[in-house]
XYZ file of C-alpha atoms in Angstrom:
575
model
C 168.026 84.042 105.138
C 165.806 86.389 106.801
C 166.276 85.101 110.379
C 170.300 85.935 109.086
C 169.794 89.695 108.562
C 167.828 90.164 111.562
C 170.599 89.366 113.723
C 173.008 91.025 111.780
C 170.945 94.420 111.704
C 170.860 93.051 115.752
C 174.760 92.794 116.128
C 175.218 96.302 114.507
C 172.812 98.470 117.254
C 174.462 96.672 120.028
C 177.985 97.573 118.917
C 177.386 101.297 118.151
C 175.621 101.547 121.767
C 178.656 99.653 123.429
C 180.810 102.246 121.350
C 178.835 105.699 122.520
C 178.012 104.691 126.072
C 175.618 106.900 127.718
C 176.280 109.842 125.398
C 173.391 108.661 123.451
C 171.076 109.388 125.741
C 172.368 112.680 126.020
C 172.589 113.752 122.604
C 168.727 111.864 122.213
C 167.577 114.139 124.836
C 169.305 117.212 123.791
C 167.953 117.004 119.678
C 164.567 116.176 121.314
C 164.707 119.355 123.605
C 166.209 121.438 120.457
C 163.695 120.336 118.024
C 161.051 121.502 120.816
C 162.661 125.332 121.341
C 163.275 125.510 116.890
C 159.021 124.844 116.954
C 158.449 127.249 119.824
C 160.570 129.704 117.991
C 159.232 129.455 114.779
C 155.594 129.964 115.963
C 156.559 132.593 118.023
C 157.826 134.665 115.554
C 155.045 134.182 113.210
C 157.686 132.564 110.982
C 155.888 128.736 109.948
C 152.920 127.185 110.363
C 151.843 126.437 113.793
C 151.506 122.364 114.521
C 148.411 120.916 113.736
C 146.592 119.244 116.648
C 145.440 115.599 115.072
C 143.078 114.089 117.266
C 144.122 110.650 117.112
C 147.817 111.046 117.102
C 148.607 113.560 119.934
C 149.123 111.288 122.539
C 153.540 110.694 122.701
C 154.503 107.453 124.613
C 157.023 108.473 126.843
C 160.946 108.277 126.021
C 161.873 106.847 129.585
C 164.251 109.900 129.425
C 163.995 112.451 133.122
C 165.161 115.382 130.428
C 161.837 115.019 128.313
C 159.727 116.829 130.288
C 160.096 119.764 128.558
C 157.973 122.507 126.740
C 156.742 119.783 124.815
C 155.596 117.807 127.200
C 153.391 120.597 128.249
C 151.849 120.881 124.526
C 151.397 117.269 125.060
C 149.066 117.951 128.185
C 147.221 120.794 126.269
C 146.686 118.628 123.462
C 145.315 115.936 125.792
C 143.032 118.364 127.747
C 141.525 119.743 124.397
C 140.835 116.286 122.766
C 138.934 115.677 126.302
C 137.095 119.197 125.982
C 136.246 118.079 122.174
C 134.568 114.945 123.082
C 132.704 116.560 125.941
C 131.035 119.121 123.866
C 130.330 116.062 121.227
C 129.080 114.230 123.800
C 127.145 117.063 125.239
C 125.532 117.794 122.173
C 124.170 114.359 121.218
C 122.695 114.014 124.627
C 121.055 117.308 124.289
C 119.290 116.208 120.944
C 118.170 112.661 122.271
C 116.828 114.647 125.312
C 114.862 117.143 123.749
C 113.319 114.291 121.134
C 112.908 112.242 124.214
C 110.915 115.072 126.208
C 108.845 115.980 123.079
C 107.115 112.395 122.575
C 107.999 110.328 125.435
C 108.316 112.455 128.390
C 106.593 109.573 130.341
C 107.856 106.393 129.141
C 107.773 105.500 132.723
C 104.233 105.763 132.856
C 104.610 102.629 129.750
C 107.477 100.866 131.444
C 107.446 101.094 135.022
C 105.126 98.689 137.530
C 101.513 99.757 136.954
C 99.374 100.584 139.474
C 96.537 98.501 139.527
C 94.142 101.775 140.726
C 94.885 102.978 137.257
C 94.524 99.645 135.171
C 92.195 99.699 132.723
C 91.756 96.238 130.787
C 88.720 97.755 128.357
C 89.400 97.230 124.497
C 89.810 100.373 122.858
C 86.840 100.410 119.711
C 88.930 102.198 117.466
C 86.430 102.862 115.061
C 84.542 104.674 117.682
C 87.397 106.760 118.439
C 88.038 107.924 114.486
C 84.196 108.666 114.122
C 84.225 110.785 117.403
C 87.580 112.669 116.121
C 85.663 113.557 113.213
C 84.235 116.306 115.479
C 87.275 118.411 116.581
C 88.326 120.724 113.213
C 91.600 121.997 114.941
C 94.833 120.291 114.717
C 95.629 117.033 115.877
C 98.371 117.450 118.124
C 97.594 115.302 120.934
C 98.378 114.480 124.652
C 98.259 110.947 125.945
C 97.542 109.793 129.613
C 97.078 105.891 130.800
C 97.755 104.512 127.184
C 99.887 101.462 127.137
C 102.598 101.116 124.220
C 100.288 99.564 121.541
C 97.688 102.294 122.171
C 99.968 104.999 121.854
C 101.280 103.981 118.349
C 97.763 103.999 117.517
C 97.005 107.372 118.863
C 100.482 108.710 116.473
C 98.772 107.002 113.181
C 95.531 109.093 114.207
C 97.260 112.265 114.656
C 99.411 111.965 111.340
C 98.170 114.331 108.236
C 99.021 115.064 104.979
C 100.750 118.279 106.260
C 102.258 116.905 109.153
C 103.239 112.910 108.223
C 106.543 113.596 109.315
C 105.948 115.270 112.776
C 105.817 113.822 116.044
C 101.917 115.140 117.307
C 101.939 112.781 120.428
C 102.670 113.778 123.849
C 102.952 111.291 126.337
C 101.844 113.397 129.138
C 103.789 112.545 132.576
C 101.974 111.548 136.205
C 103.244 109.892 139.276
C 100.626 107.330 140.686
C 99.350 108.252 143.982
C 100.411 107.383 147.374
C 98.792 103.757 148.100
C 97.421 105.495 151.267
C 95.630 107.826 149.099
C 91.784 106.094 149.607
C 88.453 107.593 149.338
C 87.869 107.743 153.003
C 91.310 109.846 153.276
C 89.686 112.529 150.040
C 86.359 112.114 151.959
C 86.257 111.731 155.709
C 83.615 111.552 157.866
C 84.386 114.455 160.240
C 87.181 116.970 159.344
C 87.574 119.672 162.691
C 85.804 122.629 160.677
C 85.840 125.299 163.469
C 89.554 124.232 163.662
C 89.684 123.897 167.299
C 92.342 121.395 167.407
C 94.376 120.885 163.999
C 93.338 122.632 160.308
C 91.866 119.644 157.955
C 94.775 118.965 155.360
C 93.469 116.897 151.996
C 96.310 114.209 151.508
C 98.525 115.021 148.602
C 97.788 114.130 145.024
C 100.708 114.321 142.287
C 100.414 116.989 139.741
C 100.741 116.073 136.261
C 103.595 117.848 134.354
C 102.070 120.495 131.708
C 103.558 120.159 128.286
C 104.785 123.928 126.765
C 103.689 122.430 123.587
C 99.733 123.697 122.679
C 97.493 120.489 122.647
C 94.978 120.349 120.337
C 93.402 117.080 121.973
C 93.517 115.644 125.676
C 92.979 111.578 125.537
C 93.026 109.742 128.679
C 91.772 106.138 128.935
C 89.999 105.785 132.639
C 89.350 103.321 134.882
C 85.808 101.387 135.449
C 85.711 98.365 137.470
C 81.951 97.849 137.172
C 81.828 95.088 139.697
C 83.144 97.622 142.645
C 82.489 101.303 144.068
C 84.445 102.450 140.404
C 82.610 105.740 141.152
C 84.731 106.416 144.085
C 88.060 105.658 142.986
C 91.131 107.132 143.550
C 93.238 106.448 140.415
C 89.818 107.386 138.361
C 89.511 110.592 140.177
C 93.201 111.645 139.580
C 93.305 110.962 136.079
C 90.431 112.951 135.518
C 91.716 116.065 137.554
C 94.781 115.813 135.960
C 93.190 116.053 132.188
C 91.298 118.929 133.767
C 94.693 120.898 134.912
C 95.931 120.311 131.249
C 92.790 121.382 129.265
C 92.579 124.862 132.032
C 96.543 125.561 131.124
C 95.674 126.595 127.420
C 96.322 130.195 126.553
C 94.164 133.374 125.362
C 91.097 132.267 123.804
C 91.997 128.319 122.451
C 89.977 126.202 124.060
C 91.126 121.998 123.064
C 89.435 118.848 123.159
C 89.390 116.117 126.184
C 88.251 112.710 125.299
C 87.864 109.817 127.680
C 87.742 106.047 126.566
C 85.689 104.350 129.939
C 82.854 102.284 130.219
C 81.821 104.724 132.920
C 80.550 108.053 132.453
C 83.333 110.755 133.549
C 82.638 113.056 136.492
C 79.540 114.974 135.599
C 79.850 117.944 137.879
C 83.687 118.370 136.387
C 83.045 117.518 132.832
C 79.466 118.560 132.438
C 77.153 116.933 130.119
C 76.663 120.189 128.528
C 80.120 120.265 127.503
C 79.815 116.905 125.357
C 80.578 117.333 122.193
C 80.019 113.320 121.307
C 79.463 110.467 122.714
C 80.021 106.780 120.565
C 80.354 103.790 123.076
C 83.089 103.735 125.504
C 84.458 107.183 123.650
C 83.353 110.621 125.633
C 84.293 113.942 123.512
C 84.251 117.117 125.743
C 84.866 121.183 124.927
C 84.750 122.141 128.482
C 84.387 125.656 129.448
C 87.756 126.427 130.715
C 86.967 129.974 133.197
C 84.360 127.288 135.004
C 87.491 124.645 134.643
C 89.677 126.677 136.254
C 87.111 127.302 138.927
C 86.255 124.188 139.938
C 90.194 123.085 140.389
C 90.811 125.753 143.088
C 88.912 123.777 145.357
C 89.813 121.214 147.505
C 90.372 117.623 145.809
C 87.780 116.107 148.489
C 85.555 117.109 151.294
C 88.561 116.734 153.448
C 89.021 120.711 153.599
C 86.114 122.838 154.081
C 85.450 124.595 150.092
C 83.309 127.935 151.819
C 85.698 127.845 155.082
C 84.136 129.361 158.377
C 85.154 132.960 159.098
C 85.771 134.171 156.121
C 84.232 137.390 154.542
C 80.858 135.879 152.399
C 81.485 136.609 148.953
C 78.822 137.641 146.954
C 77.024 135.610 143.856
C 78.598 137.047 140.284
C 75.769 135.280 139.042
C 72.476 136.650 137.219
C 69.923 137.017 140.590
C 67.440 136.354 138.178
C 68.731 133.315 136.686
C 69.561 131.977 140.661
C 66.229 130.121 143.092
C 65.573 128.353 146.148
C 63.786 125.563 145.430
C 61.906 122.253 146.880
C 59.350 119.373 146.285
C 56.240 118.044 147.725
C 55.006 115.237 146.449
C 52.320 112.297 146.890
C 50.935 114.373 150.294
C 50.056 117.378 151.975
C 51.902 116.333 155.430
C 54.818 118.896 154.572
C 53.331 121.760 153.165
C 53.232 123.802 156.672
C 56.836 122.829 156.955
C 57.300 124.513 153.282
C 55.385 127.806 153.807
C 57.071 128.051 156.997
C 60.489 128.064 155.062
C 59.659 130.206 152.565
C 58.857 132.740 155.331
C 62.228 132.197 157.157
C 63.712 133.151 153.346
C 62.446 135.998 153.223
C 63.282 136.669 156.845
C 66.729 136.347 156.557
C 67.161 138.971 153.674
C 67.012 137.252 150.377
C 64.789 138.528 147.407
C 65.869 135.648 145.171
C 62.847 133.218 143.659
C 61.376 130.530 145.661
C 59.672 127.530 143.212
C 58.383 124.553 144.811
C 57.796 121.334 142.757
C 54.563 120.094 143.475
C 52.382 116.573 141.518
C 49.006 116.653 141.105
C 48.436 115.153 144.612
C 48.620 118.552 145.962
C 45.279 120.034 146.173
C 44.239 123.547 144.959
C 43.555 124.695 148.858
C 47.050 123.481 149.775
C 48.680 125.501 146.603
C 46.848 128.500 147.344
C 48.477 128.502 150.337
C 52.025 128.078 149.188
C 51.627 130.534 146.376
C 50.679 132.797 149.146
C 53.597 131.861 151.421
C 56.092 133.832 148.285
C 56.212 129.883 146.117
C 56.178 129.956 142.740
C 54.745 126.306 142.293
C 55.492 124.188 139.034
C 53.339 120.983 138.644
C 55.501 117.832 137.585
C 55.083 114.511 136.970
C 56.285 112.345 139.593
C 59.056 109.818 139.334
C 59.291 106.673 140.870
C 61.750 104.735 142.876
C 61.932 101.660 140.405
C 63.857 99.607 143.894
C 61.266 101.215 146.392
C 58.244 98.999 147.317
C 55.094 99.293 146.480
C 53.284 102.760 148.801
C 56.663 103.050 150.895
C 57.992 105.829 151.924
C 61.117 106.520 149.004
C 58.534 104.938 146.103
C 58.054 108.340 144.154
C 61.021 110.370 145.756
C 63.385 110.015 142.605
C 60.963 112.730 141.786
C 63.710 115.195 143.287
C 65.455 114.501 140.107
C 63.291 117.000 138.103
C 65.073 119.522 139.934
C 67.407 119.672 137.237
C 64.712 120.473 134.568
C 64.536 124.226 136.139
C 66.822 125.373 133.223
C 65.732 128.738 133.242
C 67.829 128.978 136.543
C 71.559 128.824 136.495
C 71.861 127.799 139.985
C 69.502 126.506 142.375
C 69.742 126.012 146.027
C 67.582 122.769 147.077
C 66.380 122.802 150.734
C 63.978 120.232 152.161
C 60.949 121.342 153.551
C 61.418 120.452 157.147
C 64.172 123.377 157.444
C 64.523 126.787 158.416
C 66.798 129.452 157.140
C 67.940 130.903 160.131
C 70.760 133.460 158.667
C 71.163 134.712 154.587
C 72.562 132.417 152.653
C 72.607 133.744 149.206
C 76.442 133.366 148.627
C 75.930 129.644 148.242
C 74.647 130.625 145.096
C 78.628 131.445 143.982
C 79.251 127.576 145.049
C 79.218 124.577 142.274
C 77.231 121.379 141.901
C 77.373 119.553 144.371
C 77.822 121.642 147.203
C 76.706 120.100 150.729
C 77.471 119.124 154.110
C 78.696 115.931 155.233
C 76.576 113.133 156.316
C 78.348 110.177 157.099
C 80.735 108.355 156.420
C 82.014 109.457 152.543
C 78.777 110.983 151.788
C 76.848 114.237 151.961
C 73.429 114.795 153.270
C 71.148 116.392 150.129
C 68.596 118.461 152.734
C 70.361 121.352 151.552
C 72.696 121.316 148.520
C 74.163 123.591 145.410
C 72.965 122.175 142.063
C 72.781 123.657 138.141
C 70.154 122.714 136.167
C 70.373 120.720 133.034
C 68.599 118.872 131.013
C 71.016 116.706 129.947
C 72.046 115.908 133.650
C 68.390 114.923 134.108
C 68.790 112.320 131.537
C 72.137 111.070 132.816
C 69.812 110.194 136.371
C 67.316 108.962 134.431
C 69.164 106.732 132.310
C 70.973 104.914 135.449
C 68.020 104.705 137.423
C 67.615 100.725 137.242
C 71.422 100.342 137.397
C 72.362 102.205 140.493
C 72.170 100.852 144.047
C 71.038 103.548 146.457
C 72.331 102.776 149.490
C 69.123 104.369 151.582
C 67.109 103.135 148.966
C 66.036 106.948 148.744
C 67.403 109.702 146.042
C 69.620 111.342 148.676
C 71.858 107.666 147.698
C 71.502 107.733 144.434
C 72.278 110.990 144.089
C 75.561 110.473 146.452
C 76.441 107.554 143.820
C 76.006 110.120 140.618
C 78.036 112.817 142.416
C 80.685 111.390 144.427
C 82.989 114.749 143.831
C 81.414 117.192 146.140
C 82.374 119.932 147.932
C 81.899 120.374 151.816
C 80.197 123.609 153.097
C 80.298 124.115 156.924
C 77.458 122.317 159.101
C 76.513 125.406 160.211
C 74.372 125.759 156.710
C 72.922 122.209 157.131
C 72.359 121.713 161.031
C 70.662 118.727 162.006
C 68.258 119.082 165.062
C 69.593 115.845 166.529
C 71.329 114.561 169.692
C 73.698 112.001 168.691
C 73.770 108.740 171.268
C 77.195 109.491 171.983
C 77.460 112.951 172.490
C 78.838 113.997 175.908
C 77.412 116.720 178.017
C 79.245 119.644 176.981
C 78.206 118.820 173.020
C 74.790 118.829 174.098
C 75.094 122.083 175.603
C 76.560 123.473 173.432
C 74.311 122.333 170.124
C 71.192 123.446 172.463
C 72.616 127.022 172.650
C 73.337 127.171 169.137
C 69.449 126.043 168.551
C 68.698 128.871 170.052
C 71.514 131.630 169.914
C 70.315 135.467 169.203
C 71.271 136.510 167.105
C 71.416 133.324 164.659
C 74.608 131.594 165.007
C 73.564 128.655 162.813
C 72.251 129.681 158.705
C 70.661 126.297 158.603
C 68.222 124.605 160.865
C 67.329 121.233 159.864
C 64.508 119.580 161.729
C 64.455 115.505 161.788
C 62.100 113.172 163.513
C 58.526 114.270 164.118
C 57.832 117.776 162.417
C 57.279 121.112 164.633
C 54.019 121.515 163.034
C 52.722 117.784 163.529
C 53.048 118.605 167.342
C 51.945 120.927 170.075
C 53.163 124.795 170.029
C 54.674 124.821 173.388
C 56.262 120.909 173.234
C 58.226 118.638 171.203
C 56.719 115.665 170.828
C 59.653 114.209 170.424
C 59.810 113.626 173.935
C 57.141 111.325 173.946
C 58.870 108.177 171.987
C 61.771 106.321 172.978
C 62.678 105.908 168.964
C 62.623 109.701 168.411
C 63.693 111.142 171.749
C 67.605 111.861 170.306
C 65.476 114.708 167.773
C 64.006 116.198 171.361
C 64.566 120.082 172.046
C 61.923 122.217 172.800
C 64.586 125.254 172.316
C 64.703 124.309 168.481
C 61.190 123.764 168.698
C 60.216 126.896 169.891
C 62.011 128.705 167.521
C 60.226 126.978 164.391
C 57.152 127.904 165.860
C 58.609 131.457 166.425
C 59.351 132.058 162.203
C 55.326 130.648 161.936
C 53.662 133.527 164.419
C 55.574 135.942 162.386
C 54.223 135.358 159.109
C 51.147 138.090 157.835
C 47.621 136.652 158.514
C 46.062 136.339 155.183
């Protein structure tokens, strides 16, 4: 039956188009363009109620009819062109959200998700209760920045930082760093030779990424470090950016709000960045610091590694804003008399050059009372110490007590104290090292810097840190000046010029030669620092360096430099 009236309704619409022709199509398109003028006309005049755009029914199929295209057909493309507007601006403003909530707590899901970098890897268990002890310490707020955390550890970190007050607030910041370049090493931060008169090229420190400051105020700074105990894990790349990069963050707080930084390692952090006298706590692997963000900031101008020169040559010497009181030159005898003529002799050349500033020598009870008179008289103010000794160093050799350089760093009514070894003479003022931080030296070889004349800031608590590593720490001279290159591997180059080793290097060419003997003994003083190796000026004759006279020590041989020691001696007052 129903199959029936379909074609029946079927057999009706083909007889009235047989009986109209193509007249339909005319009158069609003529009602359609009619009904389209009646609406224009209408809304024109004000007359009905303009159509109503529906969003999901404003599309029109088309009729198949040329005539259509009419002023209809251009509402139709309005419509269609708002609708696409619409969901832009939708669209726009869901992205926005999911951006900014994105940005606020996960900023660096990369640093979670993408490849790590095994420089940065650290595989140390996290002793949580450590961690919620040491927090106990910081009374601000708890709104935190993350670096080096994997996923786990960061859900931790957002339990921690979760109060009453704030349980519904996102307080983590996943703080956001690019991994160095892989041919970013430590011999790249800290070459051996960097061209400091810049003669040829100007020394360039390789590029390390800068961490992205949050605008959001941190209350805390938590970065989990590096510490591969079995390897050099005090010169380390990844280890050393990380810790730079917590620096920047911490120095970026405004006005007077100074935050937290707290390091989970096995390892002790940088000392002469985060100083010991910064820590708030300590508990395990957990290291709380309140650094002192003017000295912060201070200590990040400089360059990342002693591939740039920190003092630069040719520039104007700038002045100590330090105390003058609280500043000293300072050395050490110990276990014999051989280099107390070498001492007096640079205690003169001081005092030669200018500088008022105090002069204390260190001195153990192997020193007699003639040999202190003497010193005292030279302008040393001498401080008797108990000697410390080299628990690697053989029995009588030569490095057994010389740890005792460490005490140094119980001179804590000094701010500052520049060390210089007694076999040296001051040739030029050099009080503006005194505006230099710990450890400020020239190069040695290789990565390392040579301790005969270096920037240091006494502390007691730095003394303990040396002390408490002493039977863990390979030296590799079996002397303090490699310890003390294993303790401070972030140090800052001065020019050779303040450090000049009397010393003819095997391969030296003729011109170098010439040129280092008429710097030995250039008038006025080209060189601030004369530094005198082998056998001693005063162990030889006035008029000749012995030197000379062994085929071991010849390469130390210039009677020019020789001369002039001997030159500072005859000057001082008869007494």
């Amino acid at each position: 039956m129903e199959f029936q009236s379909k074609r029946a309704i079927l057999s009706i619409m083909e007889n009235a188009t047989a009986a109209t022709g193509g007249d339909s199509r005319r009158r069609l398109s003529a009602s359609i363009e009619a009904i389209c003028k009646r609406r224009f006309r209408r809304n024109s005049k004000g007359g009905g109620r303009p159509d109503m755009v529906k969003p999901f029914n404003i599309i029109n199929f088309p009729t198949g009819d040329k005539n259509s295209n009419c002023c209809c057909s251009k509402f139709q493309i309005v419509k269609i062109i708002l609708f696409i507007l619409l969901l832009a601006t939708l669209f726009t403003i869901i992205y926005s959200l999911e951006v900014y909530h994105h940005s606020l707590s996960h900023s660096s899901s990369r640093w979670i998700w993408r490849r790590q970098d095994s420089r940065y890897v650290s595989d140390l268990d996290i002793n949580w209760d450590d961690v919620t002890k040491t927090l106990e310490s910081v009374q601000e707020g708890r709104t935190i920045g993350v670096l080096n955390f994997n996923s786990n550890e960061i859900q931790r970190w957002r339990e921690l930082a979760k109060t009453k007050e704030n349980e519904d607030e996102e307080n983590v910041v996943v703080l956001d760093l690019d991994y160095a370049d892989k041919n970013v090493t430590w011999d790249a931060l800290y070459p051996e030779w960097i061209d400091e008169e810049q003669e040829t090229e100007v020394p360039v420190c390789p590029d390390l990424p800068k961490i992205k400051v949050p605008t959001r105020r941190l209350d805390l700074i938590v970065v989990k470090l590096p510490c591969r105990k079995e390897g050099n894990w005090s010169r380390d790349v990844g280890r050393l950016h990380l810790q730079l990069a917590a620096a920047t963050v911490a120095a970026s707080a405004k006005g007077f709000f100074r935050g937290h930084v707290l390091f989970v390692s096995r390892c002790f952090p940088i000392p002469n960045l985060f100083r010991c006298k910064d820590l708030v706590s300590r508990r395990g692997d957990v290291w709380l610091y309140k650094p002192n963000l003017d000295t912060l900031r201070d200590k990040l101008q400089l360059p990342i590694g002693s591939c740039e020169l920190s003092l630069p040559l040719g520039i104007k010497e700038r002045p100590s804003l330090g105390n003058p009181k609280r500043e000293a030159y300072a050395t050490i005898l110990h276990s014999a008399h051989v280099y107390v003529c070498g001492a007096i002799a640079a205690a003169q050349s001081i005092r030669q050059s200018g500088s008022t500033r105090d002069l204390v020598i260190l001195v153990d009870d192997n020193i007699s009372g003639y040999h202190r008179s003497g010193l005292e008289a030279a302008g040393w103010q001498i401080r008797t110490i108990q000697r410390i000794r080299n628990p690697k160093a053989e029995k009588d050799a030569y490095n057994e007590w010389n740890y005792s350089k460490f005490r140094l760093w119980q001179l804590t009514d000094y701010d500052k104290i520049i060390f210089i070894d007694a076999d040296l003479l001051i040739l030029r003022n050099i009080d503006f090292l005194f505006s230099m931080p710990e450890i400020s030296a020239t190069g040695n070889n290789g990565t390392l810097f040579n301790s005969g004349v270096m920037v240091i800031e006494p502390c007691n608590c730095t003394f303990e840190l040396l002390m408490e590593h002493i039977n863990e720490i390979e030296s590799y001279n079996g002397g303090d000046q490699g310890y003390l290159n294993e303790v401070f591997t972030w140090w800052h180059r001065i020019p050779k010029h303040m450090n000049f080793l009397k010393h003819f290097w095997v391969g030296d060419e003729d011109d170098v030669r010439r040129k280092k003997t008429e710097l030995f003994g250039a008038e006025p003083p080209i060189l601030y620092v004369l530094h005198y190796l082998g056998m001693k000026p005063w162990l030889c004759y006035r008029d000749y360096d012995c030197n000379f006279n062994s085929d071991i020590f010849v390469e130390f041989a210039t009677d020019i430099a020789h001369r002039r020691w001997w030159m500072v001696h005859d000057a001082m007052p008869k007494v």
